[in-house]
Coordinates of C-alpha atoms in Angstrom, one line a residue:
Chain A
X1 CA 5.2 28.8 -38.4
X2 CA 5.1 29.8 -34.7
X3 CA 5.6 32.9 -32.5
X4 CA 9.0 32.7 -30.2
X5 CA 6.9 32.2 -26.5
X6 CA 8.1 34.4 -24.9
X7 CA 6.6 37.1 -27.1
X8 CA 2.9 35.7 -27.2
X9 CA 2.3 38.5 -24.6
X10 CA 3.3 41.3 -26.0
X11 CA 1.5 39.6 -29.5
X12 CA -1.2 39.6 -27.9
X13 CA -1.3 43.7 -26.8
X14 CA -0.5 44.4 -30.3
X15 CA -3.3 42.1 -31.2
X16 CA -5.5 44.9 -28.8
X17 CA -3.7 47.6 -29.6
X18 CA -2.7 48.6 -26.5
X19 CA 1.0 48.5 -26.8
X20 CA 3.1 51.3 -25.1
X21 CA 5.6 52.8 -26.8
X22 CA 8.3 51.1 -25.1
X23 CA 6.5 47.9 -26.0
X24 CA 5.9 48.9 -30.0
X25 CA 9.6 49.5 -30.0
X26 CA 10.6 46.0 -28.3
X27 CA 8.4 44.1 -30.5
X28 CA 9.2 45.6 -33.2
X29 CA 13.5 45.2 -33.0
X30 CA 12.3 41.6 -32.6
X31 CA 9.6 41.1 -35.5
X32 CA 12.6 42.6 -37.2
X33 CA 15.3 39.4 -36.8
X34 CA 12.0 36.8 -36.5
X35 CA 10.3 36.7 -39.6
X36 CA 8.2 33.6 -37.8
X37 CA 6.8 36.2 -35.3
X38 CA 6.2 38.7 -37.9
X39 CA 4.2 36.6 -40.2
X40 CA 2.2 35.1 -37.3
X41 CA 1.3 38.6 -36.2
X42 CA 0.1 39.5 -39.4
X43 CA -1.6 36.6 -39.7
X44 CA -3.5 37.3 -36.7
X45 CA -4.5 40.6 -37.7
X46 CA -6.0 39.8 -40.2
X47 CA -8.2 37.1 -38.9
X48 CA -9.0 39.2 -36.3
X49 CA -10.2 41.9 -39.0
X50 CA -12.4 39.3 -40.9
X51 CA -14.0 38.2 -37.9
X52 CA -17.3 41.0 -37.3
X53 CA -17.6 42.7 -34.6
X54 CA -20.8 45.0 -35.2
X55 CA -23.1 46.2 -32.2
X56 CA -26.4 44.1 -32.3
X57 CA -28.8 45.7 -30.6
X58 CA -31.0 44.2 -28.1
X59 CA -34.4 43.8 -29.5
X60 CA -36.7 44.0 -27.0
X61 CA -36.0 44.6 -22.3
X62 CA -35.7 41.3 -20.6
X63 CA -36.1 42.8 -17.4
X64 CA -40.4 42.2 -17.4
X65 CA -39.3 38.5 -18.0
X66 CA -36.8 38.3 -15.1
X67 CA -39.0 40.1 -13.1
X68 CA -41.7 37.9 -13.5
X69 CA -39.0 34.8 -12.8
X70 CA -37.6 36.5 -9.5
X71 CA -41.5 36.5 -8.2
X72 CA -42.3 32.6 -9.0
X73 CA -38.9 32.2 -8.0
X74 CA -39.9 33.3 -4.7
X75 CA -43.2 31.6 -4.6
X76 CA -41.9 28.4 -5.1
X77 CA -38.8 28.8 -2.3
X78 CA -41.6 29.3 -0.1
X79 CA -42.7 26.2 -1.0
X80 CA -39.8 24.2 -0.6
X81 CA -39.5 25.8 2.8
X82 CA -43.1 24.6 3.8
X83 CA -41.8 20.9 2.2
X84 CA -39.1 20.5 4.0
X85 CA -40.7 20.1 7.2
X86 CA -43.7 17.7 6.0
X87 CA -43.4 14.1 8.1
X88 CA -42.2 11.5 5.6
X89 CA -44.9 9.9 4.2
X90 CA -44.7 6.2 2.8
X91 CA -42.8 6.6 -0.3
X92 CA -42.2 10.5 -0.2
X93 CA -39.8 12.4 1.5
X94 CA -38.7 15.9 0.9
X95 CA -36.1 17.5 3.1
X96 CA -33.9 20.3 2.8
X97 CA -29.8 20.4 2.7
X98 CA -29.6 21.5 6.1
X99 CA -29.2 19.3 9.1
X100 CA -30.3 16.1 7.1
X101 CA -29.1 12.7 8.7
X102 CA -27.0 10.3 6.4
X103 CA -27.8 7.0 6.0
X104 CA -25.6 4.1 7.7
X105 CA -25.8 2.5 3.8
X106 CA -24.5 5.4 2.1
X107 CA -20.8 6.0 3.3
X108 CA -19.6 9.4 2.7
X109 CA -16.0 10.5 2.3
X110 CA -15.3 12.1 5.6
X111 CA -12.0 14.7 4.3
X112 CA -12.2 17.5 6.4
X113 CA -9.2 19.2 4.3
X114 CA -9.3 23.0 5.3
X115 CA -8.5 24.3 2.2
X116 CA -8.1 28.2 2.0
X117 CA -11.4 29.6 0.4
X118 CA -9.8 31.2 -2.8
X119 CA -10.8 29.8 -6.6
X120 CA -8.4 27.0 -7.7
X121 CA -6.9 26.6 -10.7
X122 CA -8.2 24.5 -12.4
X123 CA -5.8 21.9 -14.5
X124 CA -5.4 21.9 -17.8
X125 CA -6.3 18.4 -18.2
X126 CA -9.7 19.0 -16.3
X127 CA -10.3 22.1 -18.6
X128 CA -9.5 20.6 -22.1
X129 CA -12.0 18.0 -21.5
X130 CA -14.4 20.4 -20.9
X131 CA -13.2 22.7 -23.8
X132 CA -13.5 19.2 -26.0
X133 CA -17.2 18.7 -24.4
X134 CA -15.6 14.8 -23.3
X135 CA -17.7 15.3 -20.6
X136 CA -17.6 12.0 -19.3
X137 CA -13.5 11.9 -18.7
X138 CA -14.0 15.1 -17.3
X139 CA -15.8 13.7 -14.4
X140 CA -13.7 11.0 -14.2
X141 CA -10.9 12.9 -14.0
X142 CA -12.1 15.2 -11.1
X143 CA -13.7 12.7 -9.2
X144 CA -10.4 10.7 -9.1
X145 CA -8.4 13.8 -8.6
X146 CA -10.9 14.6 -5.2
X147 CA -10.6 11.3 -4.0
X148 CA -6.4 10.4 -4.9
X149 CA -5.3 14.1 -4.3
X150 CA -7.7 16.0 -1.7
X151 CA -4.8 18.0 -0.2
X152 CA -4.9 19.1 -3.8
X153 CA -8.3 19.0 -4.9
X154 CA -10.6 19.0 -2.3
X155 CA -12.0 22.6 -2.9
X156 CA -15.6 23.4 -2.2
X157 CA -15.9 24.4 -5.8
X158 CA -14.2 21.4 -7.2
X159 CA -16.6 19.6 -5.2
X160 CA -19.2 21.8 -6.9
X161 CA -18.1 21.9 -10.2
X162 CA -18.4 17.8 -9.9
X163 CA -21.3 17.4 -9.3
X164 CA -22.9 19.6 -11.4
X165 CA -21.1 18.3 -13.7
X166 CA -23.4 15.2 -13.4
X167 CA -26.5 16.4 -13.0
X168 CA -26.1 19.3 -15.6
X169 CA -24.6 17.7 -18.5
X170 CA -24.5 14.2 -17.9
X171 CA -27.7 13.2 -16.2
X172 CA -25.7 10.9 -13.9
X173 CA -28.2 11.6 -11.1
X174 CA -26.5 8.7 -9.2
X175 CA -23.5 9.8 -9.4
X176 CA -24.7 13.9 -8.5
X177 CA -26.1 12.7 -5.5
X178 CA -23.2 11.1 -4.4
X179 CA -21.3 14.3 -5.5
X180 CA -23.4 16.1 -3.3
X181 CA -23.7 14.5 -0.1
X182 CA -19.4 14.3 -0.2
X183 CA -19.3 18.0 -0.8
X184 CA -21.9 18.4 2.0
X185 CA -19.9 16.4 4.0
X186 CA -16.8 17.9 3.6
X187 CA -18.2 21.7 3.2
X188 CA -21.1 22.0 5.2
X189 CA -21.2 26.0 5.3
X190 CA -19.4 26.4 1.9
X191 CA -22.7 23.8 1.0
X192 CA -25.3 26.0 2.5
X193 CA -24.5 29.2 1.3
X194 CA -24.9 27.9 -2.6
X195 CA -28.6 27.6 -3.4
X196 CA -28.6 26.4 -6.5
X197 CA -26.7 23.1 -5.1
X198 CA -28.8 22.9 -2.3
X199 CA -32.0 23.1 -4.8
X200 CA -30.7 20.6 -6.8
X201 CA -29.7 18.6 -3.9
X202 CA -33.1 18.7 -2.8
X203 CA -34.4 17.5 -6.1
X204 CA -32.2 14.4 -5.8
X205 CA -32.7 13.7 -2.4
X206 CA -36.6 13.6 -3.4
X207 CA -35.9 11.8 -6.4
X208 CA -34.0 9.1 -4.6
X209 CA -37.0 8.8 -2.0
X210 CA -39.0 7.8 -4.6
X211 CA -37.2 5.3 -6.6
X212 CA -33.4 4.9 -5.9
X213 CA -33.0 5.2 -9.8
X214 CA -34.1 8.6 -10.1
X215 CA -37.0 7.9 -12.7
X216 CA -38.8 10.7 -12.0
X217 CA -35.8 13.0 -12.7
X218 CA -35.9 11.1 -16.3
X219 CA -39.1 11.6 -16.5
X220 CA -38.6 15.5 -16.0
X221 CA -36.4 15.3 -18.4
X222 CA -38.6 13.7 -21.0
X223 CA -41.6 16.3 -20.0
X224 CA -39.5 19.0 -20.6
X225 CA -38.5 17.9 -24.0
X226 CA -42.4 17.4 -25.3
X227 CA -43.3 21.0 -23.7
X228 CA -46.7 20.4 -23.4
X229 CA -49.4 21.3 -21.3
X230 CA -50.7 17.5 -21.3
X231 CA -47.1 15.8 -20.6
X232 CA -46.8 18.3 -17.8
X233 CA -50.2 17.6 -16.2
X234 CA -49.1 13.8 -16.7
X235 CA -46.0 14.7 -14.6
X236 CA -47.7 16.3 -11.6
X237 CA -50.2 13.4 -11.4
X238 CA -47.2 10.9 -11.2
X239 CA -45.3 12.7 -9.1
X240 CA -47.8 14.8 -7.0
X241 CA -46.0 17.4 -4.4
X242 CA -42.7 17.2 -5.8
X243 CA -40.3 20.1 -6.5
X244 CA -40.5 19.5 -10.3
X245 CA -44.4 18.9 -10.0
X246 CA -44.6 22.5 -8.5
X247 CA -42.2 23.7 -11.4
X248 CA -44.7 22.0 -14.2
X249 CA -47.3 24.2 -12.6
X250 CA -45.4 27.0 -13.7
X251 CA -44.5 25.5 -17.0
X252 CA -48.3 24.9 -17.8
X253 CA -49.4 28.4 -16.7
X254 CA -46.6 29.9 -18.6
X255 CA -47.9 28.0 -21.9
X256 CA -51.6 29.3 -21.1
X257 CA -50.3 32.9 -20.9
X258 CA -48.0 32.4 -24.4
X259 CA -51.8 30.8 -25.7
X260 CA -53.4 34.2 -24.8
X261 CA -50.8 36.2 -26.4
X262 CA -51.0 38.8 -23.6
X263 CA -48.7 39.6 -20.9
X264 CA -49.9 38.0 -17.7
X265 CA -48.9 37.3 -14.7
X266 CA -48.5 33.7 -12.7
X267 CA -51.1 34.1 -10.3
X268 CA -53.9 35.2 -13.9
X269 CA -52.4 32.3 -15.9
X270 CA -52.6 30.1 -13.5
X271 CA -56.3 30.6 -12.2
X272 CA -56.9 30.3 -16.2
X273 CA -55.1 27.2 -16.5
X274 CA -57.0 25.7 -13.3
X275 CA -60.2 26.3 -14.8
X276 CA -59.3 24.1 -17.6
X277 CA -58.6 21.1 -15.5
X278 CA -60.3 18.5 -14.3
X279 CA -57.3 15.7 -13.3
X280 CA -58.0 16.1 -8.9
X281 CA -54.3 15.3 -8.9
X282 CA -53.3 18.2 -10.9
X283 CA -55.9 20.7 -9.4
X284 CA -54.7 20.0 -6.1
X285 CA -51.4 20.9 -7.1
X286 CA -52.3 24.0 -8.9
X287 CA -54.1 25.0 -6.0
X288 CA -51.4 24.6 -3.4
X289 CA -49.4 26.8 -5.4
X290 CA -51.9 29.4 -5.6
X291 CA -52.3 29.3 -2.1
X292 CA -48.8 29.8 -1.7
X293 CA -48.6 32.1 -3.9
X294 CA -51.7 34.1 -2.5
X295 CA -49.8 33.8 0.8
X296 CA -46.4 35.0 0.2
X297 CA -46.5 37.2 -2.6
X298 CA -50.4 38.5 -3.3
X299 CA -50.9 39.3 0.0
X300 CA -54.4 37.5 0.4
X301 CA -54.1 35.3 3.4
X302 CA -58.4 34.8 2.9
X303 CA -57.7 33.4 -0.5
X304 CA -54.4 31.4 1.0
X305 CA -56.8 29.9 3.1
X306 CA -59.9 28.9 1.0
X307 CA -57.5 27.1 -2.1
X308 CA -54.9 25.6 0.6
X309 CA -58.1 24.3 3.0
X310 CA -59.6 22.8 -0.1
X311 CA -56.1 20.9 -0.8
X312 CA -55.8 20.0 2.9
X313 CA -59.1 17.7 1.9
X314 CA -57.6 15.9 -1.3
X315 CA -56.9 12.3 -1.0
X316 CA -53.3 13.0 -2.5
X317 CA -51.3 12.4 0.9
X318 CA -48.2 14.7 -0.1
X319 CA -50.0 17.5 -1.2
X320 CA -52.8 17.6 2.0
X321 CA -49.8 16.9 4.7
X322 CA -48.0 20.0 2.6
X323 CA -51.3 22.2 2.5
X324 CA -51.8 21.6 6.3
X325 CA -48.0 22.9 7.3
X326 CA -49.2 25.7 5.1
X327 CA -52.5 26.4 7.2
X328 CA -50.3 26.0 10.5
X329 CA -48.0 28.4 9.3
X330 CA -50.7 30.8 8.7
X331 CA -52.3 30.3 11.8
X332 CA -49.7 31.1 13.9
X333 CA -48.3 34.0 11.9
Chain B
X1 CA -31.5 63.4 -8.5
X2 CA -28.3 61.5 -9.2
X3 CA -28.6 57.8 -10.7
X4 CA -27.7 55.5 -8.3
X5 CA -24.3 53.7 -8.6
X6 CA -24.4 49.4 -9.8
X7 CA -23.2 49.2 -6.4
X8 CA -25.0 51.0 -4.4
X9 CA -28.3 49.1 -6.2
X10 CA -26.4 45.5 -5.3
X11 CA -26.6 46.4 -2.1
X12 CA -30.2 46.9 -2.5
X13 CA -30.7 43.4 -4.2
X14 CA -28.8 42.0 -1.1
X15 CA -31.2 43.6 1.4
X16 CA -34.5 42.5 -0.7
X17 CA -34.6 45.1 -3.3
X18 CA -36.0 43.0 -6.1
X19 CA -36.8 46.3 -8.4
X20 CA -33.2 47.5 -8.1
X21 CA -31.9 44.1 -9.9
X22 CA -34.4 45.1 -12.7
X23 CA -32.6 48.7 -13.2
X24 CA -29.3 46.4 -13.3
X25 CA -30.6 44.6 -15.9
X26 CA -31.6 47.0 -18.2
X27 CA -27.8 48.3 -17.4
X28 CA -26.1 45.2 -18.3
X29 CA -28.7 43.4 -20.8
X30 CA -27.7 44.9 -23.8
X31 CA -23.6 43.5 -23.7
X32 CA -25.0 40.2 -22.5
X33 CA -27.1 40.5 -25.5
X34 CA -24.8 41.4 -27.9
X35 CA -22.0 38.5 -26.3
X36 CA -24.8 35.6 -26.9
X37 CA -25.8 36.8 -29.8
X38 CA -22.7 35.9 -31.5
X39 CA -22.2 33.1 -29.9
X40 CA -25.6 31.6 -31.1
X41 CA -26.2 33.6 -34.2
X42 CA -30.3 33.2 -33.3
X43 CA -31.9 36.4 -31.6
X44 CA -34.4 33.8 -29.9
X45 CA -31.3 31.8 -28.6
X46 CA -29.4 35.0 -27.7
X47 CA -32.2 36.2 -25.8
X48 CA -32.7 32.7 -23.6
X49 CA -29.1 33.1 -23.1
X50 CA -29.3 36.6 -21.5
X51 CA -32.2 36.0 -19.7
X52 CA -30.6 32.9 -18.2
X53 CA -27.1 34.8 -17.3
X54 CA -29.0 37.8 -15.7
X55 CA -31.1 35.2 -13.5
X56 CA -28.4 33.1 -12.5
X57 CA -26.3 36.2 -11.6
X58 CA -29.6 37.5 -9.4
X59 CA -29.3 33.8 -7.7
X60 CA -25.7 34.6 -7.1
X61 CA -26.1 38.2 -5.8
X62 CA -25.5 37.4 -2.2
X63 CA -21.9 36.3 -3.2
X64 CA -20.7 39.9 -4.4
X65 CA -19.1 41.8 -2.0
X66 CA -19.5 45.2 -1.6
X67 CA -15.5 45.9 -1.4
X68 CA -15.5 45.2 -5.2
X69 CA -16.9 47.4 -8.1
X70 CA -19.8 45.5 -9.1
X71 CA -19.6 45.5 -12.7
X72 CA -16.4 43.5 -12.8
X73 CA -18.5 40.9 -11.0
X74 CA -21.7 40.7 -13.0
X75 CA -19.5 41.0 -16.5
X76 CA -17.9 38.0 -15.2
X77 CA -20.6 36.1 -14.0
X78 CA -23.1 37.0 -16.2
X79 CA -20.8 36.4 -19.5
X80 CA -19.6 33.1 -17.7
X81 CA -23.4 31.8 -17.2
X82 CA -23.9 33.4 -21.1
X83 CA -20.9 31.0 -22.4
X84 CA -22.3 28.1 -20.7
X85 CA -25.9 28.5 -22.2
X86 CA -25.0 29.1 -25.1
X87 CA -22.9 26.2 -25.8
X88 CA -24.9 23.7 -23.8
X89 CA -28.1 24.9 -27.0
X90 CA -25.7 24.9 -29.3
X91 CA -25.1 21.7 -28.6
X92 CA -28.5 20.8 -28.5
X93 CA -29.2 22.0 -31.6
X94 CA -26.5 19.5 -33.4
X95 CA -27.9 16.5 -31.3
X96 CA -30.9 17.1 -33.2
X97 CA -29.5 17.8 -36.2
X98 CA -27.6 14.7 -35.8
X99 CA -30.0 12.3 -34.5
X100 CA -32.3 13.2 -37.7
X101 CA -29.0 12.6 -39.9
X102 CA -29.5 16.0 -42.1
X103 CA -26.7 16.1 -44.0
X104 CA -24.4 19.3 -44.4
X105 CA -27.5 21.2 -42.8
X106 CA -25.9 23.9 -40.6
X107 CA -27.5 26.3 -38.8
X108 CA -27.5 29.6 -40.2
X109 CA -28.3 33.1 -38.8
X110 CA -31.2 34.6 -41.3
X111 CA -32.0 37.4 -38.8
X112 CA -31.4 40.2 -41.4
X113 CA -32.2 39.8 -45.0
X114 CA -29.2 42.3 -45.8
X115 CA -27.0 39.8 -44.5
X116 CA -25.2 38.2 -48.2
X117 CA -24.7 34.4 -48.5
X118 CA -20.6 35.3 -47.4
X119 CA -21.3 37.2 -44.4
X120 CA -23.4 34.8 -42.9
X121 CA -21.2 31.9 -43.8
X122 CA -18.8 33.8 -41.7
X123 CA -20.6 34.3 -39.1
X124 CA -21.9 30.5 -38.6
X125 CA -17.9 29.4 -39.0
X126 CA -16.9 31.9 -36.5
X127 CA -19.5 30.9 -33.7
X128 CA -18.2 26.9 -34.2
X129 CA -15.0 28.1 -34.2
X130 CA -15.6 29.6 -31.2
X131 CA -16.3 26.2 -29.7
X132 CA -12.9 24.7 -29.4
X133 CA -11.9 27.8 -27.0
X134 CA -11.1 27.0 -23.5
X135 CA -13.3 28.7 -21.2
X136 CA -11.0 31.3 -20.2
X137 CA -10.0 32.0 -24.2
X138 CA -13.8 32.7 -25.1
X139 CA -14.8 35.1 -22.2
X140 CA -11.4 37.4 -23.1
X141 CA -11.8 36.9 -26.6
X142 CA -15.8 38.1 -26.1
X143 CA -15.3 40.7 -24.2
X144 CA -12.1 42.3 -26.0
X145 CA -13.9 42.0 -29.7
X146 CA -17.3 42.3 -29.2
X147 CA -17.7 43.9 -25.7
X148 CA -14.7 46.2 -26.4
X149 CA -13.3 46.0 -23.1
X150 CA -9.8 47.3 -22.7
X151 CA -7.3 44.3 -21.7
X152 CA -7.2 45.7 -17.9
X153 CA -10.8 45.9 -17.4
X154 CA -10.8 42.3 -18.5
X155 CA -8.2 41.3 -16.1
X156 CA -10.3 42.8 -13.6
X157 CA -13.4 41.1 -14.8
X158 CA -12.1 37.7 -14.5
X159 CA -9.3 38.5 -12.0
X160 CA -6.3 37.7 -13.2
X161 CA -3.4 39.2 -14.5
X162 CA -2.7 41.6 -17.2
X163 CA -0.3 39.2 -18.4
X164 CA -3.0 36.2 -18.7
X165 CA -5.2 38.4 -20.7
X166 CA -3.0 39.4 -23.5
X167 CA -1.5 35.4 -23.6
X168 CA -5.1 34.4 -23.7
X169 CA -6.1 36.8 -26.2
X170 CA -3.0 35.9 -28.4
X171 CA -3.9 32.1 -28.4
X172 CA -8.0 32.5 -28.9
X173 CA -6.9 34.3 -31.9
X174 CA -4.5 32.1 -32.8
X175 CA -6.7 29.1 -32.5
X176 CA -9.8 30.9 -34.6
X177 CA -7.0 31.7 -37.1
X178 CA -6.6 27.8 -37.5
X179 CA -9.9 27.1 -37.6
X180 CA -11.0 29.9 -40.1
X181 CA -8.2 29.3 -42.0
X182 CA -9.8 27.4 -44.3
X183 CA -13.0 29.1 -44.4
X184 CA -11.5 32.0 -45.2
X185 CA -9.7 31.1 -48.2
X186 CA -12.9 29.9 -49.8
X187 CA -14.6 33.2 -49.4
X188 CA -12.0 35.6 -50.6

């Protein structure tokens, strides 16, 4: 059985209970003469009564937890601020979205579509897909629909939805980077006013630097299934001054303070945590996040400046280069 | 002294305010909650999911403008980024499931030992049913049974028309129907 179409909307107040009276009396002269409608209503009601609905309550605040996310958040954009302006060294280069000069290799579409800056729908085919988890057609399907039909489809959010798309749920870091530099390209402000693109951007951009296919983003991916302290301190020694290898700083301390049991902040955890190491790889690391962390958020430039000069004399290029834009900074401010 | 109005501690986020995002999340944490929490039928899971909603809409601040109530805007955002979560570890959870070829094990909510054996079958059939709604379908669907928003605030929520919302609330019900059907012959 199925409801006449054109009364799924009023259906569907009744199903709220929110019908006017005009509304109650023009659905029901027509459940009257449909008994298709009528059963379908009824059957609806009662799904909709066996389905709970009880309160839960929230067991405990979050707002200590996000809180205590907003400040590392915070120390670690500072840090990709101080990155983004290190000299490239042999194998390592971290820039930010901004102002970044394309290769002549990687060819970019160069649409410059205006297309006026309101959400666009987005089609049914693209949607079911998603609803379906087919994940891959999905992609496929919006990529093609960028590139065939841009007068269409060439929205800044498209663009975004595409690729993270790809890095999200499909780990197709090749195809996200791609994704990003076109919607870069073809919405530079829309681009730089979304920072969780341009983060992830980043990431790739760094990632490709280091090998074109984006190991170290598997890698990440593989550290952050095992969880542990070890595979994290494994990362940061493989991939020293990295945006992830500041992140498994954070992972590690956050696993000494769930080891302690008590509720401590980053900057206690992590001094704990460095006490325990002894890798020179992963202590510089630690380090230059203290020191950042000491500089922008603790307020102890002193302390800054004793862990940041200690990393300034590691051997680990990446991280001494990124501890002596930190010192500079400091200097002249 | 008055409270201060969700908008009026937006604006405070926007100018650097980091402690007025953590009075809107005690405002808004509890309906996140109570949205992910039957979505992933695991207060652990439900509480991930909130935590990452309420984040991502903190990352996303800058993009609410002050000519808009502010509620419509984090309800919308924050039930959007809760949706998302939740599905991407509920799919998680079956990869493993799947990949360590337990048969017929499902997961099952076992948060309250009142809960009987019928109730909780419910429960687990409703969150997969859940699954097969369009994007648009769940968030109405959320917020009009379990948020108890009235079918204008959710239009305003997710801005569309008051037209959408009651089409989209008749067809996420009529899509659960089909997949509870079944389910809920066997338990009567």
């Amino acid at each position: 059985m199925k409801a006449c179409d054109e009364y799924e909307e009023l259906m569907g107040d009744a199903l709220a209970g929110e019908l006017t009276a005009d509304a109650e009396s023009k659905l029901q002269d027509h459940l009257a003469d449909c008994a298709n409608c009528a059963a379908e209503l009824n059957s609806l009601r009662k799904t909709l009564s066996a389905i709970p609905s009880e309160s839960i309550d929230l067991p405990e605040s979050l707002r200590p937890a996000i809180e205590q996310q907003i400040r590392v958040a915070r120390a670690k954009s500072a840090r990709v601020r101080v990155a983004s302006t290190i000299a490239a060294a042999a194998a390592l280069v971290i820039v930010a979205g901004i102002g970044y000069s394309t290769s002549k290799s990687d060819p970019i579409p160069q649409d410059t579509t205006i297309v006026a800056n309101t959400a666009p729908t987005l089609p049914a085919a693209y949607t079911e897909y998603l609803a379906n988890e087919e994940y891959p057609k999905a992609f496929i399907w919006l990529q093609n629909a960028i590139e065939e039909s841009p007068e269409n489809y060439d929205a800044p959010e498209l663009h975004a939805a595409l690729a993270q798309l790809a890095y999200e749920e499909l780990h197709w870091y090749p195809e996200a980077y791609q994704a990003y530099k076109n919607y870069r390209a073809s919405h530079p402000e829309a681009f730089r006013d979304a920072g969780e693109d341009v983060r992830r951007f980043t990431i790739l951009d760094e990632a490709h630097a280091i090998d074109t296919n984006f190991a170290s983003l598997h890698d990440w991916e593989r550290t952050q299934s095992e969880g542990e302290v070890v595979e994290y301190a494994k990362y940061i020694e493989r991939y020293p001054g990295t945006l992830f290898a500041s992140d498994a700083v954070v992972h590690i301390a956050e696993l000494v303070a769930e080891e302690s049991g008590a509720d401590v902040d980053f900057r206690s955890a992590a001094e704990t945590a460095l006490a325990r190491l002894d890798n020179p790889v992963v202590v510089a690391q630690f380090k230059l996040e203290l020191g950042h962390y000491y500089l922008h958020e603790g307020n102890d430039r002193n302390q800054a400046r004793r862990l940041l000069e200690d990393v300034e004399s590691s051997s680990v290029t990446a991280l001494a280069m990124a501890a002596q834009k930190s010192l500079a900074d400091l200097q002249e401010n | 002294m008055d409270e201060p109005s969700d908008e009026e501690l937006a604006a405070a986020v926007q100018q650097g305010d980091d402690h007025a995002y953590g009075l809107l999340v005690e405002r808004y944490q509890g309906r996140i909650f109570a949205i992910a929490y039957r979505y992933t039928g695991n207060r652990e899971e439900a509480l991930d999911v909130t935590q990452v909603a309420l984040y991502r809409a903190y990352e996303k601040i800058e993009s609410w403008k002050p000519t808009g109530p502010f509620g419509g805007w984090m309800m919308r955002l924050t039930v959007n980024a809760a949706i998302d979560e939740a599905r991407r570890l509920t799919r998680k959870r079956r990869l493993v499931i799947s990949e360590h070829e337990v048969e017929g094990l499902e997961p099952v909510a076992k948060d309250s030992p009142e809960q009987d054996l019928q109730r909780v079958e419910i429960d687990q059939r409703v969150r997969d049913a859940l699954q097969i709604l369009s994007p648009t379908q769940c968030q109405v669907f959320m917020l009009r049974h379990y948020d108890e928003m009235s079918l204008q605030e959710i239009a305003d929520v997710l801005e569309c028309s008051l037209g959408s919302v009651k089409v989209h609330l008749f067809r996420a019900v009529r899509k659960l129907r089909d997949e509870l059907k079944d389910a809920l012959e066997e338990l009567r």
